[in-house]
CSV table of C-alpha atoms in Angstrom, one decimal:
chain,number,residue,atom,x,y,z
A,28,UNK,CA,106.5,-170.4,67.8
A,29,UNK,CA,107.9,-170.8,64.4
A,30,UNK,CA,107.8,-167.5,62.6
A,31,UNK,CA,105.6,-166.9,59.3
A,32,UNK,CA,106.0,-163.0,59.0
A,33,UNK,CA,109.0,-160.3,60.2
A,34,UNK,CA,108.8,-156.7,60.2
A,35,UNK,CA,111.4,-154.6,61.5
A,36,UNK,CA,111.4,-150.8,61.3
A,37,UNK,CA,114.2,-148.5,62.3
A,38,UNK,CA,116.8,-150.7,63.2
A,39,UNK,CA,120.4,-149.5,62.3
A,40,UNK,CA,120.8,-149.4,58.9
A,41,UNK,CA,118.1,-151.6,58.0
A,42,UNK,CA,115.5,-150.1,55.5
A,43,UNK,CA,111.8,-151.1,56.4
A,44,UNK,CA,112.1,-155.5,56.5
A,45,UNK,CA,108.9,-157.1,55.7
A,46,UNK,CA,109.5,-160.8,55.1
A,47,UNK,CA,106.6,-163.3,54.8
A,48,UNK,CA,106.4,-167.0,54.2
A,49,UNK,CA,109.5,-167.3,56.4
A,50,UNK,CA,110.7,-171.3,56.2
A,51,UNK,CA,112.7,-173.8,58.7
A,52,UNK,CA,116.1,-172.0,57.9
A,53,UNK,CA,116.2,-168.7,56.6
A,54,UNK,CA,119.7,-167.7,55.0
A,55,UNK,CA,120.8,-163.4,55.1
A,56,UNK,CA,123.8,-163.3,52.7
A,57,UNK,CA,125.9,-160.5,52.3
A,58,UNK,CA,129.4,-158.2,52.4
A,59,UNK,CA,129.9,-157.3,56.4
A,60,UNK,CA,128.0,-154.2,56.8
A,61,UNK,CA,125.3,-154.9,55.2
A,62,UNK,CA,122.8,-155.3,57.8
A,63,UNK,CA,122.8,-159.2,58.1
A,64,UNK,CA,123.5,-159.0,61.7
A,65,UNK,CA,120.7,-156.5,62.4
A,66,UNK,CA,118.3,-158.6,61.5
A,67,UNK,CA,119.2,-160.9,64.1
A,68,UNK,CA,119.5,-158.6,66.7
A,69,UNK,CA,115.9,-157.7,65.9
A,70,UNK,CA,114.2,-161.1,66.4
A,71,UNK,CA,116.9,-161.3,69.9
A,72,UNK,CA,115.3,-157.5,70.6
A,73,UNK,CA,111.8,-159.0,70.7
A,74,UNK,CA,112.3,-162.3,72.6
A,75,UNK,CA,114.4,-160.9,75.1
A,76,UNK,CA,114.2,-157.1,75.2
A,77,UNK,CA,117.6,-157.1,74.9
A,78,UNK,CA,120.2,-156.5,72.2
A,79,UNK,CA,123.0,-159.1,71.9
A,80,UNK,CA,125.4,-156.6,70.7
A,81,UNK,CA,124.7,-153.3,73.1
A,82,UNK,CA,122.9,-152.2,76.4
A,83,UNK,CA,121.7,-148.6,75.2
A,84,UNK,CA,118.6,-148.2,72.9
A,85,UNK,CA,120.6,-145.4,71.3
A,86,UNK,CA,123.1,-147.5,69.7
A,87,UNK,CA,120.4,-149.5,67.9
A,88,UNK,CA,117.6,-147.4,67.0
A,89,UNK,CA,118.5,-145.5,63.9
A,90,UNK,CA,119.8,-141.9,64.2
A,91,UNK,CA,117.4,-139.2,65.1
A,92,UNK,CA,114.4,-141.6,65.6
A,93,UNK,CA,112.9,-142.3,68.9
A,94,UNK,CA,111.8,-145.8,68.7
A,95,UNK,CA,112.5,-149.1,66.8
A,96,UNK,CA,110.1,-151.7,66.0
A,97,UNK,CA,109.6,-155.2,65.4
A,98,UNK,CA,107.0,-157.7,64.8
A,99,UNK,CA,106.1,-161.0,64.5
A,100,UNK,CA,103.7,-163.7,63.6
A,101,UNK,CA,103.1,-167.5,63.6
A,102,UNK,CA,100.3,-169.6,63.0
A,103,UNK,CA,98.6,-168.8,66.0
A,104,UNK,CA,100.5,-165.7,67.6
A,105,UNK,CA,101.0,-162.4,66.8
A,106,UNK,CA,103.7,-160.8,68.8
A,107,UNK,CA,105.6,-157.0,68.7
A,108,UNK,CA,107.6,-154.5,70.3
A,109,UNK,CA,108.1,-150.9,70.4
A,110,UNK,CA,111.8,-150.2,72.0
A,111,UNK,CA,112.4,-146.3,73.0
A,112,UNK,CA,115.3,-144.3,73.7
A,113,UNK,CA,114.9,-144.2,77.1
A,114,UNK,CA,114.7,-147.7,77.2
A,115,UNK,CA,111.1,-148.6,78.2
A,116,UNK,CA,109.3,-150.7,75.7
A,117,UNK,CA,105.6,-151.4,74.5
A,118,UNK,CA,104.6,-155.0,74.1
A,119,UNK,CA,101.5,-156.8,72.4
A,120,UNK,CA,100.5,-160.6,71.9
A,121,UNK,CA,97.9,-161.1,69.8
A,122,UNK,CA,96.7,-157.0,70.4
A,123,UNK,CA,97.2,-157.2,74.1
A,124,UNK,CA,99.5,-155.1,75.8
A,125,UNK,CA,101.5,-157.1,78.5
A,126,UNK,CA,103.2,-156.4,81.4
A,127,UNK,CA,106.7,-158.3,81.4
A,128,UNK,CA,109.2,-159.1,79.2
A,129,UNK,CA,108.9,-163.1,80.2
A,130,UNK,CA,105.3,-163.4,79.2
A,131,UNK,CA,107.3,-162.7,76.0
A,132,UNK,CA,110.1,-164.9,76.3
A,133,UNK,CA,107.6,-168.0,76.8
A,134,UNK,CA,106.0,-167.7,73.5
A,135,UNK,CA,109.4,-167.5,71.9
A,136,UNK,CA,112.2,-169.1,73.8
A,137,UNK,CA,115.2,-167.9,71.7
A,138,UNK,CA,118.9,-169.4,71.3
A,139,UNK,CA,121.6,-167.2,70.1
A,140,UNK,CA,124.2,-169.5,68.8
A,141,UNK,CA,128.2,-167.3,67.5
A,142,UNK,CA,130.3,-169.5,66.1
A,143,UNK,CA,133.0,-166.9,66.6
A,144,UNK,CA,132.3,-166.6,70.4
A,145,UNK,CA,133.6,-168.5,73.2
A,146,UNK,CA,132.7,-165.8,76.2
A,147,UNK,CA,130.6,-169.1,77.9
A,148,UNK,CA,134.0,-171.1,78.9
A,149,UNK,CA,136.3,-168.1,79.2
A,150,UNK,CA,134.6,-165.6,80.9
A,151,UNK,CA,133.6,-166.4,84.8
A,152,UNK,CA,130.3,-167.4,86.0
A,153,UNK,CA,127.6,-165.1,85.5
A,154,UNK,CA,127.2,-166.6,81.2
A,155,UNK,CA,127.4,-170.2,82.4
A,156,UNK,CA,125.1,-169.1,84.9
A,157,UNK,CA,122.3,-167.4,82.6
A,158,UNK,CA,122.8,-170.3,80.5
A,159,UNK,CA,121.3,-172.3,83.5
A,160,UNK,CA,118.7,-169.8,84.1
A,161,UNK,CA,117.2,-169.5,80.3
A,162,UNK,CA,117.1,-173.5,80.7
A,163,UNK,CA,115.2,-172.9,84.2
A,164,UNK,CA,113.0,-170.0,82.8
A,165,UNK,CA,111.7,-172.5,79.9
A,166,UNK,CA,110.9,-175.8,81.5
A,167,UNK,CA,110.6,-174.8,85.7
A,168,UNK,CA,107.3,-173.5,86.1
A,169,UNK,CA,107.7,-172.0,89.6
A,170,UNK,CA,111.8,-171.0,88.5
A,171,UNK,CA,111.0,-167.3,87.5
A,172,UNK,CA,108.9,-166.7,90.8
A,173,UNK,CA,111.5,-167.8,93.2
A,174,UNK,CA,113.8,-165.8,90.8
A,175,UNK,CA,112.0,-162.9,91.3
A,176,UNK,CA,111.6,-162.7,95.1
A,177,UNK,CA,115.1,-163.9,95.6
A,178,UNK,CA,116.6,-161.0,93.5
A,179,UNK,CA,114.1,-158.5,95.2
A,180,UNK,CA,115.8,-159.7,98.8
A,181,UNK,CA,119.2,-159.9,97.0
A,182,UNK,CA,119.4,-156.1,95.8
A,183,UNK,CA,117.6,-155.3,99.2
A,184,UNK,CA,120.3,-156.7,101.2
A,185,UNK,CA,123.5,-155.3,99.2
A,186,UNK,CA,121.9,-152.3,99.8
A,187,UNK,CA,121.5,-152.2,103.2
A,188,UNK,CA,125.2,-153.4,103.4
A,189,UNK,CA,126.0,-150.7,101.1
A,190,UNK,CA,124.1,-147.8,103.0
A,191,UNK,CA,126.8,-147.8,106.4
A,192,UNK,CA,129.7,-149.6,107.7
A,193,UNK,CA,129.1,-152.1,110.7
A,194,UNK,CA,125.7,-153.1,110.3
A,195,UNK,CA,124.2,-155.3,112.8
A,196,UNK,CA,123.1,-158.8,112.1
A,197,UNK,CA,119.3,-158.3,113.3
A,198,UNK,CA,119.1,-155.6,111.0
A,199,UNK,CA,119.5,-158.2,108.2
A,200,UNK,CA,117.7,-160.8,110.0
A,201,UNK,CA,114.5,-160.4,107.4
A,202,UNK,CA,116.4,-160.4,104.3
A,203,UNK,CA,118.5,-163.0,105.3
A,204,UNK,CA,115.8,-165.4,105.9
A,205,UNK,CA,114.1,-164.7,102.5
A,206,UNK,CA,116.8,-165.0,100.9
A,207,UNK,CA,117.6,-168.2,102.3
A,208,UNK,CA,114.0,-169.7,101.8
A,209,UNK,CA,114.3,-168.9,98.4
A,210,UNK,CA,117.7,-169.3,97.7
A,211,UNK,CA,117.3,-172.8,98.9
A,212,UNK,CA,114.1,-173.4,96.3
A,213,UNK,CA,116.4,-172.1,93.5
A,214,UNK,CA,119.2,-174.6,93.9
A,215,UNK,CA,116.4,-177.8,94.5
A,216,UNK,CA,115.4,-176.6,91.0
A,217,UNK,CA,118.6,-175.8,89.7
A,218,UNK,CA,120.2,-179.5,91.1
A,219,UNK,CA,117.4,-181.1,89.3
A,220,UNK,CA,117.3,-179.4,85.7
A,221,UNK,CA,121.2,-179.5,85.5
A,222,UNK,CA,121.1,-183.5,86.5
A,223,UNK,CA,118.5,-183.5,83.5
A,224,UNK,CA,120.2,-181.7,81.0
A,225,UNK,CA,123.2,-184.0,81.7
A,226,UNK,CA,121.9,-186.7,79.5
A,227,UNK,CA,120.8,-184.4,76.7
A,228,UNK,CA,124.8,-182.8,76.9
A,229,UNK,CA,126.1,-186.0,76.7
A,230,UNK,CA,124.6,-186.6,73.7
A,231,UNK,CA,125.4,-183.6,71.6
A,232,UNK,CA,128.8,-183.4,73.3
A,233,UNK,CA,129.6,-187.4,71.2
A,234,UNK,CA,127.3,-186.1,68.3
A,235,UNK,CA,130.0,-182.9,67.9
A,236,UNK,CA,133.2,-183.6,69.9
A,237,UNK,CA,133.0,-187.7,69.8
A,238,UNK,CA,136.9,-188.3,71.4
A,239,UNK,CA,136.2,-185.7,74.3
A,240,UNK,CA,134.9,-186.5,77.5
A,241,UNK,CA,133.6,-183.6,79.6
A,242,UNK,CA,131.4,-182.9,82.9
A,243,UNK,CA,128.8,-180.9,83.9
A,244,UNK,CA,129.6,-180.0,87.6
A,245,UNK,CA,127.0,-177.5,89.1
A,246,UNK,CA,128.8,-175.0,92.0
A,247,UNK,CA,125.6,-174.1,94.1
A,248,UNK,CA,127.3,-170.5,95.5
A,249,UNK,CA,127.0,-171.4,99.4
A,250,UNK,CA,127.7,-174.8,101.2
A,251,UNK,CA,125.1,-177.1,100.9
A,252,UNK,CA,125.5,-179.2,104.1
A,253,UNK,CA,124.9,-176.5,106.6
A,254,UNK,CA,122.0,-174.4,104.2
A,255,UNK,CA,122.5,-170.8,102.9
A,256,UNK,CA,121.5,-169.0,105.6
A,257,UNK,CA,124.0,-170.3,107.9
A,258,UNK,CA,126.3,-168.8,105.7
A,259,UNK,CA,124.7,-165.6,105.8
A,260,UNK,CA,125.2,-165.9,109.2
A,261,UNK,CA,128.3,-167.1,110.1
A,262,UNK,CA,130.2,-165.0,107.5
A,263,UNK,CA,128.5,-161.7,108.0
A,264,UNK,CA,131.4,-159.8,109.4
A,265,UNK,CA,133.1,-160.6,105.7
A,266,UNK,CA,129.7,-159.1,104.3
A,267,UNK,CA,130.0,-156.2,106.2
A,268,UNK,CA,133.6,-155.9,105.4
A,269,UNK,CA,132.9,-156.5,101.5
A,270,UNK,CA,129.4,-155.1,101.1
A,271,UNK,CA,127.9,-157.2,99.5
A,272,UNK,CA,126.4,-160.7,99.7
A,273,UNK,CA,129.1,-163.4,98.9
A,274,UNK,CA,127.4,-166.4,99.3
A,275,UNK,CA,124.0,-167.7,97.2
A,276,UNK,CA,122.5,-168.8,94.1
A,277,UNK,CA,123.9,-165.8,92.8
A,278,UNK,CA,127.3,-167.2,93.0
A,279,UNK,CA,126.5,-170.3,91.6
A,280,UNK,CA,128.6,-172.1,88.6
A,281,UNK,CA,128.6,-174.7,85.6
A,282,UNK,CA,131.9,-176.3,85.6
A,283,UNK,CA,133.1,-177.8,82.6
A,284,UNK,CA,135.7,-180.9,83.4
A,285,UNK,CA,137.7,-182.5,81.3
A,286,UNK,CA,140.0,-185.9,82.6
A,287,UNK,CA,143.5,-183.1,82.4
A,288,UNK,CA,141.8,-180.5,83.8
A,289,UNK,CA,139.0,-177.1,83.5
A,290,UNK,CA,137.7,-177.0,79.9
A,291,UNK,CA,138.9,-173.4,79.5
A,292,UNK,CA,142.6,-174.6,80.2
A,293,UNK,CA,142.6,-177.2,78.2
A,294,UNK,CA,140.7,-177.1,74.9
A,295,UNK,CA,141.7,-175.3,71.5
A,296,UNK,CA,140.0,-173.0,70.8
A,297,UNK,CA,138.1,-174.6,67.9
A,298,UNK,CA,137.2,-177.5,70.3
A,299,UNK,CA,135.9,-175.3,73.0
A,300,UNK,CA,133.5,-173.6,70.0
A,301,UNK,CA,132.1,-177.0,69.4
A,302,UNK,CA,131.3,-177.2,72.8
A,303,UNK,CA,129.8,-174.2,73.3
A,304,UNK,CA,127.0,-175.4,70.5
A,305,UNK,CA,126.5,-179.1,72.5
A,306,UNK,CA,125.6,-176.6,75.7
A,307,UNK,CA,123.2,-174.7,73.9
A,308,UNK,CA,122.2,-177.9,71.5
A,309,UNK,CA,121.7,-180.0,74.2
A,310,UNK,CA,119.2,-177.6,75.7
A,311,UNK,CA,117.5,-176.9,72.8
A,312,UNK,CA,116.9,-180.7,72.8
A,313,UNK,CA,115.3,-181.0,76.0
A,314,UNK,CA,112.9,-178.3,75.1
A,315,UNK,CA,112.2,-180.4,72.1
A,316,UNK,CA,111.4,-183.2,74.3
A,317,UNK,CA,109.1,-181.2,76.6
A,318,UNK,CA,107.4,-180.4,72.9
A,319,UNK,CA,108.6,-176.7,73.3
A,320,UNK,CA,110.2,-175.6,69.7
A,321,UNK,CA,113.3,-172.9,69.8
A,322,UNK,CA,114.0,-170.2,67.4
A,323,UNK,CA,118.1,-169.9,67.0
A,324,UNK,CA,119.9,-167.5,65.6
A,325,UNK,CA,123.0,-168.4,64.1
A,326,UNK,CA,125.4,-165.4,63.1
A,327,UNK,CA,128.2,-165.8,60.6
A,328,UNK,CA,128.2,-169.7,60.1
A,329,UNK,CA,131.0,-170.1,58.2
A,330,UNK,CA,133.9,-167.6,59.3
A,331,UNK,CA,134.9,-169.9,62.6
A,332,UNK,CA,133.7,-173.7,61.4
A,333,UNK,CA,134.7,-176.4,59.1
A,334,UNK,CA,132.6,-177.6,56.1
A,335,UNK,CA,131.9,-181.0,58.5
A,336,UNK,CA,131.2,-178.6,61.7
A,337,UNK,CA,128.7,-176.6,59.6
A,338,UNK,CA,126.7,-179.8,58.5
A,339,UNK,CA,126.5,-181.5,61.6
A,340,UNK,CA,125.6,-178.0,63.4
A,341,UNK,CA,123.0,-177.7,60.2
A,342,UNK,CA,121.6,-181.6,60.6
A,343,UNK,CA,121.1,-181.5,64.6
A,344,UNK,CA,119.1,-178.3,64.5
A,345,UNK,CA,116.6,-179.6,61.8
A,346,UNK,CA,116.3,-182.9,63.5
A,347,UNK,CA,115.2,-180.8,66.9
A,348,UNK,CA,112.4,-179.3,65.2
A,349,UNK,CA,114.4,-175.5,64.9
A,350,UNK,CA,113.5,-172.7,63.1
A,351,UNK,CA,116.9,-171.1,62.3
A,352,UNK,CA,117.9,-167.7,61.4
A,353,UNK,CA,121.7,-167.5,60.2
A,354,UNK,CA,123.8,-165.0,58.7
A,355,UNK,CA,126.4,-166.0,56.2
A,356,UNK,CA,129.1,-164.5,53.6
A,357,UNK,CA,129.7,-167.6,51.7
A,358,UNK,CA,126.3,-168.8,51.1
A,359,UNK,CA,127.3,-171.9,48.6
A,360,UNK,CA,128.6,-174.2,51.0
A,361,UNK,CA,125.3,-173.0,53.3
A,362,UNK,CA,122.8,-173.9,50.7
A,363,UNK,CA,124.7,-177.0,49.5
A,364,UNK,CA,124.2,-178.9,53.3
A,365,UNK,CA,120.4,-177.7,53.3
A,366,UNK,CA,120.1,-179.1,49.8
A,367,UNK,CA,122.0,-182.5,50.9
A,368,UNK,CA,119.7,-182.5,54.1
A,369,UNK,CA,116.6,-182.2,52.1
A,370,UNK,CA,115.5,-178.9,54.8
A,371,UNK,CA,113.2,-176.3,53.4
A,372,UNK,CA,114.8,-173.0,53.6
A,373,UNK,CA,114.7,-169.6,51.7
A,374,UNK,CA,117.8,-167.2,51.0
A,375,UNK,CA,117.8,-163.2,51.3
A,376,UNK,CA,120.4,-160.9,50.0
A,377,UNK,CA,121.3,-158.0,52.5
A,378,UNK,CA,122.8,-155.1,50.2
A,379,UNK,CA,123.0,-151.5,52.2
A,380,UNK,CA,120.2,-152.1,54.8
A,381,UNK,CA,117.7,-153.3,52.3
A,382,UNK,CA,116.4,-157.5,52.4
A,383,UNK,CA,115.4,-158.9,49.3
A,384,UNK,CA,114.3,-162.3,48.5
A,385,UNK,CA,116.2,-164.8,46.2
A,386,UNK,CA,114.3,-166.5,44.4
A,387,UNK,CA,115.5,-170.2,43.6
C-alpha cells in the first residue's frame, strides 16, 4: 500500500495534517520541536497500533482530548484508526470495522528505520527477535496462528508457575504439550525464513558495509536435538524454582558474527548503524521479491550518517519499490540525492505543529 492521502488529528502538537498527492519520498523539514517526528509516529500508530516513542495513549494524544486519529488512503485502500485514552482503538478498511490489529498490519507492512539508534545489536534478544517475527508476520502465512496459540499456552503456563511454589509436573502436562507442538512449528518456520533472508542480508550487508563480513546465526531458545518439550520436562524443577518458562521460541536469538567476535563487541558505532539498515533493508527486499511493497519511515536522516551513507540508504530504498517517509533538519543535501537519483518526491515544512507544502 503506497499512500496517496494522510490525515492526522490530535496528535501532540500537530495541528489538523491533511496531505494529499503524497509521492515515493516525502521530505518533513524543520527546527527539532516542530512536529516532524509526530508525523511519523502517526503512520507507525496506524500500522502497528503502537507508538515508536511511548506505551501510554496519554503521552500522545493531545492534552485534554480523549482520542487521536489518523487515516489513510491508497489506490485501492482506505484505512484509519481511532486511538483512546484507555488504550483501545477503533479500526476501518475500506468502512469496515475489523477485529485485530494484524488484519491491519498486512495491508501496510511498516519499517521504522533511526539512523541514531542502535537498540537492535546492543540491547538483548527480544528486538532481534521482533525483527524475526515482523519478517515472519509478512511472508509466513500460518506464522501469526502458531504465534497466537503458542503465546496463549506461554502466559498460561508462567502463570500457573507463578500462582504457588512446588507445582507438580502433571499439572503442567497440557500446557506443556501445546506449547511444545507449537513451539516446534514456530522454529520450522523461523529456521526456514532466517536461512532465506540470509541471501537478501548478504547483499545489503556488501551494498553498505562492503569490507565487513558478518553472520546471521539463529539461537532457537531450547535444544533442538532432544525437542522443546523435553526440556520442559527435564528442567522443570528450575521452572519451578524461577517461575517462569526458560526454555522456547520465546528465548530465541539472531546472532550477529563477525570473524573477531559478536557484532556488538566489535563494531563502531557508525558501522553497527549501517548494519542495522542492511537487517531491515534486506527484509524489505525480500518482501519486494514476494511483490509485497513497504512503507519506511526514516527519522532524522542526516544527524547520524555521512553524505555517501545517506545516498546509498536513499538509492536502495527506491530501487526496492519503497514509499519513504523521512524527517530531516538539513533538507539540501536530502533533496540534492533525490534530484541526482531522478526519484519523485515532495517536501513539507513543519513550523509549530502545522505541515505545509513546498512547492518546487
Amino acid at each position: 500500500m503506497h499512500i496517496t492521502r494522510l490525515h492526522i488529528e490530535r496528535v501532540r502538537n500537530l495541528k489538523a495534517v491533511a496531505l494529499q498527492e503524497l509521492q515515493p519520498f516525502n521530505v518533513f523539514y524543520g527546527h527539532n520541536g516542530s512536529g516532524k517526528t509526530s508525523i511519523l509516529e502517526a503512520i507507525h500508530l496506524l500500522a502497528t497500533g503502537r507508538s515508536f516513542r511511548t506505551h501510554l495513549p496519554k503521552n500522545y494524544i493531545q492534552n485534554e482530548m480523549g482520542d487521536a486519529i489518523v487515516f489513510a488512503q491508497s489506490a485501492t485502500e482506505k484505512i484509519g484508526m481511532q486511538k483512546m485514552l484507555s488504550g483501545e482503538q477503533l479500526i476501518k478498511v475500506n468502512g469496515d470495522l475489523i477485529a485485530t490489529q494484524g488484519q491491519l498490519a498486512k495491508i501496510l507492512p511498516l519499517q521504522h528505520i533511526d539512523p541514531q539508534s542502535t537498540d537492535i545489536i546492543d540491547h538483548g534478544a527480544k528486538p532481534r527477535r521482533q525483527l524475526i517475527d515482523w519478517l515472519m508476520f509478512h511472508v509466513e502465512p500460518d506464522f501469526y496462528h502458531a504465534w497466537q496459540y503458542y503465546s496463549r499456552a506461554l502466559k498460561q503456563r508462567n502463570s500457573l508457575l507463578k500462582s504457588r511454589r512446588n507445582i507438580a509436573l502433571n499439572e503442567l502436562e497440557p500446557w506443556n504439550k501445546m506449547l511444545s507442538e507449537y513451539g516446534e512449528i514456530l522454529h520450522s518456520q523461523r529456521s526456514g525464513i532466517v536461512e532465506q533472508w540470509k541471501v537478501y542480508f548478504e547483499q545489503d550487508l556488501h551494498y553498505l558495509l562492503p569490507d565487513l563480513e558478518i553472520k546471521l546465526e539463529y539461537s532457537p531458545g531450547f535444544h533442538t536435538e532432544l525437542g522443546l518439550l523435553n526440556d520442559l520436562t527435564v528442567h522443570h524443577q528450575k521452572d519451578v524454582d524461577r517461575r517462569y518458562t526458560e526454555y522456547g521460541p520465546h528465548r530465541a536469538d539472531l546472532r550477529l558474527k563477525t570473524t573477531l567476535g559478536e557484532a556488538d563487541a566489535v563494531l563502531s558505532r557508525g558501522q553497527k548503524k549501517l548494519l542495522l539498515m542492511a537487517l531491515k533493508l534486506s527484509q524489505i527486499a525480500m518482501l519486494h521479491a514476494c511483490n509485497r511493497e513497504t512503507v519506511v519511515l526514516l527519522d532524522d536522516l542526516t544527524a547520524e550518517l555521512d553524505f555517501i551513507a545517506q545516498r546509498r540508504l536513499i538509492e536502495r530504498l527506491s530501487q526496492l519499490g519503497s514509499q519513504v517517509f523521512m524527517t530531516t533538519l538539513e533538507y539540501e543535501s536530502v533533496k540534492k540525492h533525490l534530484h541526482d537519483l531522478s526519484i519523485c518526491y515532495q517536501l513539507f515544512n513543519v513550523e509549530d505543529g502545522q505541515v505545509r507544502v513546498v512547492v518546487q
